[in-house]
Every structure is written in structure tokens, then in C-alpha cells.
Amino acid sequence: MGKRILVTDDALFMRVTLKNILTQHGYEVVGEATNGRESVEMYKNLKPDLVTMDITMPEMDGISAVREIKKIDPNARIVMVTAMGQKNLVVEAIQAGAKDFIVKPFQPERVIESVQKLLGN
Amino acid sequence: MMRVEYINPFVSAAYSVLEMVLGIEPEKGQLAMRPGIFTTQQCNIVMGVTGKVEGSVIYGMSLTTADKIASHMIGQPIRTFDALAASAIAELGNMITGNAASLLSEKGYTCQISPPSIIRGSNVKISTVNTPALVVPILLGDFGFIEINVSLQERK
């Protein structure tokens, strides 16, 4: 049974791309959230092993969502996947509890390397 | 006052993003100034920028170029310009603008970006009102070209 991952991005294209990369490497994408609020709700219900999180999204941004998820589960493993690579955002995301920060565009290997490091092979 | 230094981060970001996403070496065309109203290309990604610099950035391309880029990004030819194709093209604008915003922030112009909109159609006129746009075409080999229209001002 593959490890279970929740993908969070407002862009359909990015959700499809991440899902393809992850499923091709044996991971199971158990949910696709389109904003931070949805991601928090889905985290409660699905209890995934890992979450990918965009930053700029409607309703609730990714960094606020990381804080909310960490309140529910301090051990949550969250990887930021975003086009916004400013130092202040990286610092803010890591302080909020994200474990890694991937800047778009990315090579598929970069995502897999990060997920493997956090979940073990 | 629209300053030329605002456009360079967009050109650098476009180069690195397009090189990685399309697997080609982009080339820069001639920089030009546009009046506050101009006729766009057929497919346009419109992005807002807010912060120490604010305004809009519009990425224009032909429908053919948009189809070719979306097909390449999705990994299979697209039959119609559907939600997935629009999302791929929008994400391209998001990635270039996001990377450019990081470069602007490094220069002290901290800024955020708003989610992209796609406008498609012929003879669409866009007005950036009081800020003229600087435009740079980025040549993309067989894909065609993308015009980057940058209309930004420093916040008073």
C-alpha cells in the first residue's frame, strides 16, 4: 500500500501534474484541495501521510493552512510547492512548520526526492 | 514613472521558467514602449502585482502558441482549449511572475502577485490607464513567441 498524499493547489494543471508524478512513483493521492481551507478540512478527514501546499490561493493561503494543520497534528509533514520563492516566505513557511520548500517550475525528481526524504522509501 | 529596471526581473524569470518548462533556449526580442492602450495578442495571461511596486503584467501569445505550449506542458496534444489547457497556460504566467517577484524582492521591491486570468479573443484592447507598458518579445523557436507587457509603478 503506497503512502497517502494530499495535494493542495488552486491550479488544476498543477494538481494533475503533481498527481501524475506521485502516482507514477507508487504514492497514492488521496485528495486534491483547491485552497488552504479545503486542505485543512481534508487533512482532518483523510489523515494523509504528507501534504503538498501551494501558497497563493483563494480563501485561505498556504502558510495559514500549514499553521492550522499543525494545530490539528503537530507531526504533519507538509511540503510547500509554490512559484513564490522569496526568502521571507520560505522562512515564514518553515517557521509555520513546513518541512521543505519547492519552487515552481520543478523537475519531477525534486518532488520525489523531497517526499522520499520525509516518508522514507 | 515606469522604470526599465522593473522589466529585467521578468525577462530573467521568463528565460529560466520557459527554458525549464519547454526545454528550449529562449531569445530576447526588441524592447519597446507601449501607450496606455494597446491591442493584445489572441491569448493573454493577466497578472496583478501589489506591494512596493504595483500594476499589471500581461503575457500575450497567439492561439497557436498557447495550444503548443499547453500541449507540451500537459504531455499530450490538446483537442480544445479546455479547463486543463487554460490552467496550464495560467500556471506559466504564475511561475514567471512568481519568480520575477522573488527577483524584485531581492532588489528591495517586495511584492505579491494575484491569481492569473486568461483573456482570449481577437482585437482585444487593454488599457493600463496611467502607466504605459514596456514590452519585450521572448522568442521560443517552434513554439512561436510570448510578449511580456510590464506596467508597474513604485508605490508612493
mmCIF file of N, CA and C in Angstrom, chain A residues 8-86:
data_model
loop_
_atom_site.group_PDB
_atom_site.id
_atom_site.type_symbol
_atom_site.label_atom_id
_atom_site.label_comp_id
_atom_site.label_asym_id
_atom_site.label_seq_id
_atom_site.Cartn_x
_atom_site.Cartn_y
_atom_site.Cartn_z
ATOM 1 N N THR A 8 -2.431 20.115 -2.571
ATOM 2 C CA THR A 8 -3.165 21.375 -2.433
ATOM 3 C C THR A 8 -2.641 22.405 -3.432
ATOM 4 N N ASP A 9 -3.476 22.797 -4.388
ATOM 5 C CA ASP A 9 -3.102 23.849 -5.344
ATOM 6 C C ASP A 9 -4.389 24.334 -6.000
ATOM 7 N N ASP A 10 -4.505 25.659 -6.219
ATOM 8 C CA ASP A 10 -5.720 26.161 -6.881
ATOM 9 C C ASP A 10 -5.700 25.899 -8.384
ATOM 10 N N ALA A 11 -4.525 25.578 -8.937
ATOM 11 C CA ALA A 11 -4.435 25.352 -10.387
ATOM 12 C C ALA A 11 -4.636 23.872 -10.724
ATOM 13 N N LEU A 12 -5.678 23.604 -11.519
ATOM 14 C CA LEU A 12 -5.981 22.235 -11.965
ATOM 15 C C LEU A 12 -4.741 21.585 -12.576
ATOM 16 N N PHE A 13 -4.050 22.354 -13.450
ATOM 17 C CA PHE A 13 -2.863 21.806 -14.123
ATOM 18 C C PHE A 13 -1.838 21.307 -13.110
ATOM 19 N N MET A 14 -1.614 22.078 -12.054
ATOM 20 C CA MET A 14 -0.604 21.696 -11.074
ATOM 21 C C MET A 14 -1.045 20.472 -10.275
ATOM 22 N N ARG A 15 -2.344 20.383 -9.956
ATOM 23 C CA ARG A 15 -2.833 19.198 -9.227
ATOM 24 C C ARG A 15 -2.650 17.940 -10.080
ATOM 25 N N VAL A 16 -2.977 18.062 -11.369
ATOM 26 C CA VAL A 16 -2.845 16.911 -12.277
ATOM 27 C C VAL A 16 -1.375 16.511 -12.400
ATOM 28 N N THR A 17 -0.504 17.512 -12.557
ATOM 29 C CA THR A 17 0.927 17.243 -12.714
ATOM 30 C C THR A 17 1.493 16.552 -11.472
ATOM 31 N N LEU A 18 1.184 17.100 -10.297
ATOM 32 C CA LEU A 18 1.707 16.506 -9.059
ATOM 33 C C LEU A 18 1.161 15.095 -8.867
ATOM 34 N N LYS A 19 -0.122 14.930 -9.174
ATOM 35 C CA LYS A 19 -0.751 13.605 -9.021
ATOM 36 C C LYS A 19 -0.056 12.580 -9.928
ATOM 37 N N ASN A 20 0.211 12.983 -11.180
ATOM 38 C CA ASN A 20 0.885 12.072 -12.113
ATOM 39 C C ASN A 20 2.268 11.672 -11.603
ATOM 40 N N ILE A 21 3.032 12.679 -11.162
ATOM 41 C CA ILE A 21 4.396 12.402 -10.684
ATOM 42 C C ILE A 21 4.336 11.440 -9.492
ATOM 43 N N LEU A 22 3.434 11.721 -8.547
ATOM 44 C CA LEU A 22 3.380 10.937 -7.311
ATOM 45 C C LEU A 22 2.876 9.515 -7.559
ATOM 46 N N THR A 23 1.824 9.388 -8.370
ATOM 47 C CA THR A 23 1.269 8.039 -8.600
ATOM 48 C C THR A 23 2.241 7.175 -9.409
ATOM 49 N N GLN A 24 2.977 7.839 -10.332
ATOM 50 C CA GLN A 24 3.977 7.084 -11.102
ATOM 51 C C GLN A 24 5.068 6.512 -10.202
ATOM 52 N N HIS A 25 5.259 7.094 -9.037
ATOM 53 C CA HIS A 25 6.285 6.604 -8.114
ATOM 54 C C HIS A 25 5.680 5.805 -6.962
ATOM 55 N N GLY A 26 4.457 5.361 -7.143
ATOM 56 C CA GLY A 26 3.865 4.435 -6.180
ATOM 57 C C GLY A 26 3.147 5.077 -5.004
ATOM 58 N N TYR A 27 3.002 6.408 -5.020
ATOM 59 C CA TYR A 27 2.271 7.049 -3.934
ATOM 60 C C TYR A 27 0.793 7.148 -4.305
ATOM 61 N N GLU A 28 -0.051 7.209 -3.280
ATOM 62 C CA GLU A 28 -1.483 7.320 -3.528
ATOM 63 C C GLU A 28 -1.947 8.748 -3.216
ATOM 64 N N VAL A 29 -2.518 9.429 -4.218
ATOM 65 C CA VAL A 29 -3.041 10.777 -3.954
ATOM 66 C C VAL A 29 -4.485 10.602 -3.480
ATOM 67 N N VAL A 30 -4.685 10.840 -2.174
ATOM 68 C CA VAL A 30 -5.998 10.557 -1.579
ATOM 69 C C VAL A 30 -6.950 11.736 -1.663
ATOM 70 N N GLY A 31 -6.404 12.929 -1.958
ATOM 71 C CA GLY A 31 -7.273 14.091 -2.047
ATOM 72 C C GLY A 31 -6.605 15.219 -2.801
ATOM 73 N N GLU A 32 -7.454 16.074 -3.407
ATOM 74 C CA GLU A 32 -6.947 17.254 -4.107
ATOM 75 C C GLU A 32 -7.713 18.460 -3.583
ATOM 76 N N ALA A 33 -7.019 19.314 -2.821
ATOM 77 C CA ALA A 33 -7.659 20.507 -2.278
ATOM 78 C C ALA A 33 -7.323 21.705 -3.158
ATOM 79 N N THR A 34 -8.297 22.620 -3.320
ATOM 80 C CA THR A 34 -8.086 23.757 -4.224
ATOM 81 C C THR A 34 -7.794 25.058 -3.472
ATOM 82 N N ASN A 35 -7.810 25.010 -2.156
ATOM 83 C CA ASN A 35 -7.372 26.175 -1.364
ATOM 84 C C ASN A 35 -7.003 25.696 0.042
ATOM 85 N N GLY A 36 -6.462 26.628 0.831
ATOM 86 C CA GLY A 36 -5.975 26.273 2.156
ATOM 87 C C GLY A 36 -7.053 25.725 3.070
ATOM 88 N N ARG A 37 -8.250 26.342 3.008
ATOM 89 C CA ARG A 37 -9.335 25.918 3.887
ATOM 90 C C ARG A 37 -9.750 24.470 3.590
ATOM 91 N N GLU A 38 -9.866 24.187 2.284
ATOM 92 C CA GLU A 38 -10.226 22.813 1.877
ATOM 93 C C GLU A 38 -9.170 21.817 2.345
ATOM 94 N N SER A 39 -7.908 22.247 2.251
ATOM 95 C CA SER A 39 -6.807 21.366 2.630
ATOM 96 C C SER A 39 -6.886 21.010 4.118
ATOM 97 N N VAL A 40 -7.188 22.018 4.949
ATOM 98 C CA VAL A 40 -7.305 21.779 6.394
ATOM 99 C C VAL A 40 -8.446 20.794 6.672
ATOM 100 N N GLU A 41 -9.598 21.020 6.033
ATOM 101 C CA GLU A 41 -10.758 20.130 6.218
ATOM 102 C C GLU A 41 -10.430 18.708 5.766
ATOM 103 N N MET A 42 -9.783 18.611 4.592
ATOM 104 C CA MET A 42 -9.463 17.286 4.057
ATOM 105 C C MET A 42 -8.408 16.589 4.917
ATOM 106 N N TYR A 43 -7.513 17.380 5.509
ATOM 107 C CA TYR A 43 -6.496 16.778 6.386
ATOM 108 C C TYR A 43 -7.159 16.070 7.567
ATOM 109 N N LYS A 44 -8.158 16.761 8.168
ATOM 110 C CA LYS A 44 -8.879 16.178 9.313
ATOM 111 C C LYS A 44 -9.503 14.842 8.948
ATOM 112 N N ASN A 45 -10.133 14.798 7.757
ATOM 113 C CA ASN A 45 -10.880 13.601 7.366
ATOM 114 C C ASN A 45 -9.997 12.480 6.826
ATOM 115 N N LEU A 46 -8.943 12.875 6.092
ATOM 116 C CA LEU A 46 -8.169 11.865 5.366
ATOM 117 C C LEU A 46 -6.923 11.395 6.108
ATOM 118 N N LYS A 47 -6.435 12.213 7.036
ATOM 119 C CA LYS A 47 -5.194 11.892 7.770
ATOM 120 C C LYS A 47 -4.099 11.376 6.830
ATOM 121 N N PRO A 48 -3.706 12.198 5.847
ATOM 122 C CA PRO A 48 -2.683 11.733 4.893
ATOM 123 C C PRO A 48 -1.300 11.668 5.544
ATOM 124 N N ASP A 49 -0.379 10.947 4.892
ATOM 125 C CA ASP A 49 0.992 10.855 5.396
ATOM 126 C C ASP A 49 1.781 12.116 5.084
ATOM 127 N N LEU A 50 1.347 12.836 4.014
ATOM 128 C CA LEU A 50 2.075 14.043 3.603
ATOM 129 C C LEU A 50 1.123 14.966 2.833
ATOM 130 N N VAL A 51 1.396 16.266 2.906
ATOM 131 C CA VAL A 51 0.591 17.257 2.180
ATOM 132 C C VAL A 51 1.512 18.102 1.306
ATOM 133 N N THR A 52 1.146 18.346 0.039
ATOM 134 C CA THR A 52 1.840 19.377 -0.738
ATOM 135 C C THR A 52 0.973 20.624 -0.678
ATOM 136 N N MET A 53 1.629 21.798 -0.549
ATOM 137 C CA MET A 53 0.882 23.034 -0.295
ATOM 138 C C MET A 53 1.391 24.198 -1.138
ATOM 139 N N ASP A 54 0.505 24.743 -1.975
ATOM 140 C CA ASP A 54 0.783 25.984 -2.702
ATOM 141 C C ASP A 54 0.669 27.136 -1.699
ATOM 142 N N ILE A 55 1.136 28.340 -2.054
ATOM 143 C CA ILE A 55 0.976 29.470 -1.130
ATOM 144 C C ILE A 55 -0.160 30.397 -1.564
ATOM 145 N N THR A 56 -0.045 30.945 -2.799
ATOM 146 C CA THR A 56 -1.053 31.915 -3.242
ATOM 147 C C THR A 56 -2.314 31.176 -3.688
ATOM 148 N N MET A 57 -3.336 31.200 -2.845
ATOM 149 C CA MET A 57 -4.608 30.529 -3.164
ATOM 150 C C MET A 57 -5.748 31.369 -2.605
ATOM 151 N N PRO A 58 -6.940 31.267 -3.204
ATOM 152 C CA PRO A 58 -8.089 31.991 -2.657
ATOM 153 C C PRO A 58 -8.549 31.398 -1.313
ATOM 154 N N GLU A 59 -9.385 32.115 -0.604
ATOM 155 C CA GLU A 59 -9.997 31.684 0.671
ATOM 156 C C GLU A 59 -9.018 31.605 1.830
ATOM 157 N N MET A 60 -8.037 30.696 1.728
ATOM 158 C CA MET A 60 -7.005 30.643 2.762
ATOM 159 C C MET A 60 -5.677 30.326 2.096
ATOM 160 N N ASP A 61 -4.642 31.145 2.366
ATOM 161 C CA ASP A 61 -3.343 30.920 1.737
ATOM 162 C C ASP A 61 -2.655 29.707 2.364
ATOM 163 N N GLY A 62 -1.602 29.255 1.703
ATOM 164 C CA GLY A 62 -0.936 28.018 2.109
ATOM 165 C C GLY A 62 -0.239 28.098 3.455
ATOM 166 N N ILE A 63 0.333 29.253 3.770
ATOM 167 C CA ILE A 63 1.056 29.353 5.045
ATOM 168 C C ILE A 63 0.073 29.316 6.218
ATOM 169 N N SER A 64 -1.070 29.994 6.089
ATOM 170 C CA SER A 64 -2.104 29.915 7.141
ATOM 171 C C SER A 64 -2.591 28.476 7.279
ATOM 172 N N ALA A 65 -2.718 27.793 6.144
ATOM 173 C CA ALA A 65 -3.190 26.399 6.185
ATOM 174 C C ALA A 65 -2.185 25.500 6.901
ATOM 175 N N VAL A 66 -0.881 25.761 6.701
ATOM 176 C CA VAL A 66 0.142 24.976 7.405
ATOM 177 C C VAL A 66 -0.048 25.152 8.914
ATOM 178 N N ARG A 67 -0.255 26.408 9.348
ATOM 179 C CA ARG A 67 -0.441 26.667 10.787
ATOM 180 C C ARG A 67 -1.663 25.912 11.322
ATOM 181 N N GLU A 68 -2.753 25.935 10.572
ATOM 182 C CA GLU A 68 -3.993 25.255 11.006
ATOM 183 C C GLU A 68 -3.786 23.746 11.089
ATOM 184 N N ILE A 69 -3.125 23.193 10.078
ATOM 185 C CA ILE A 69 -2.907 21.735 10.066
ATOM 186 C C ILE A 69 -1.998 21.328 11.229
ATOM 187 N N LYS A 70 -0.983 22.164 11.500
ATOM 188 C CA LYS A 70 -0.060 21.861 12.606
ATOM 189 C C LYS A 70 -0.768 21.887 13.972
ATOM 190 N N LYS A 71 -1.832 22.712 14.073
ATOM 191 C CA LYS A 71 -2.622 22.731 15.316
ATOM 192 C C LYS A 71 -3.351 21.399 15.488
ATOM 193 N N ILE A 72 -3.836 20.853 14.368
ATOM 194 C CA ILE A 72 -4.569 19.580 14.411
ATOM 195 C C ILE A 72 -3.601 18.426 14.661
ATOM 196 N N ASP A 73 -2.442 18.494 13.954
ATOM 197 C CA ASP A 73 -1.470 17.404 14.049
ATOM 198 C C ASP A 73 -0.056 17.992 14.011
ATOM 199 N N PRO A 74 0.572 18.145 15.172
ATOM 200 C CA PRO A 74 1.914 18.747 15.218
ATOM 201 C C PRO A 74 2.945 17.952 14.412
ATOM 202 N N ASN A 75 2.658 16.682 14.128
ATOM 203 C CA ASN A 75 3.613 15.864 13.370
ATOM 204 C C ASN A 75 3.349 15.874 11.866
ATOM 205 N N ALA A 76 2.401 16.685 11.420
ATOM 206 C CA ALA A 76 2.050 16.706 9.988
ATOM 207 C C ALA A 76 3.276 17.020 9.142
ATOM 208 N N ARG A 77 3.390 16.284 8.022
ATOM 209 C CA ARG A 77 4.507 16.533 7.103
ATOM 210 C C ARG A 77 3.965 17.295 5.896
ATOM 211 N N ILE A 78 4.436 18.529 5.751
ATOM 212 C CA ILE A 78 3.919 19.406 4.695
ATOM 213 C C ILE A 78 5.082 19.954 3.868
ATOM 214 N N VAL A 79 4.947 19.853 2.546
ATOM 215 C CA VAL A 79 5.953 20.388 1.625
ATOM 216 C C VAL A 79 5.316 21.527 0.829
ATOM 217 N N MET A 80 5.937 22.706 0.871
ATOM 218 C CA MET A 80 5.431 23.823 0.090
ATOM 219 C C MET A 80 5.846 23.629 -1.372
ATOM 220 N N VAL A 81 4.919 23.862 -2.299
ATOM 221 C CA VAL A 81 5.226 23.796 -3.734
ATOM 222 C C VAL A 81 4.622 25.056 -4.344
ATOM 223 N N THR A 82 5.463 26.054 -4.622
ATOM 224 C CA THR A 82 4.946 27.365 -4.975
ATOM 225 C C THR A 82 5.851 28.111 -5.948
ATOM 226 N N ALA A 83 5.256 29.044 -6.686
ATOM 227 C CA ALA A 83 6.037 29.889 -7.599
ATOM 228 C C ALA A 83 6.680 31.056 -6.872
ATOM 229 N N MET A 84 6.284 31.273 -5.613
ATOM 230 C CA MET A 84 6.800 32.410 -4.846
ATOM 231 C C MET A 84 7.969 31.967 -3.990
ATOM 232 N N GLY A 85 9.194 32.262 -4.426
ATOM 233 C CA GLY A 85 10.367 31.758 -3.706
ATOM 234 C C GLY A 85 11.077 32.778 -2.836
ATOM 235 N N GLN A 86 10.397 33.898 -2.498
ATOM 236 C CA GLN A 86 11.066 34.925 -1.685
ATOM 237 C C GLN A 86 11.537 34.358 -0.354
#
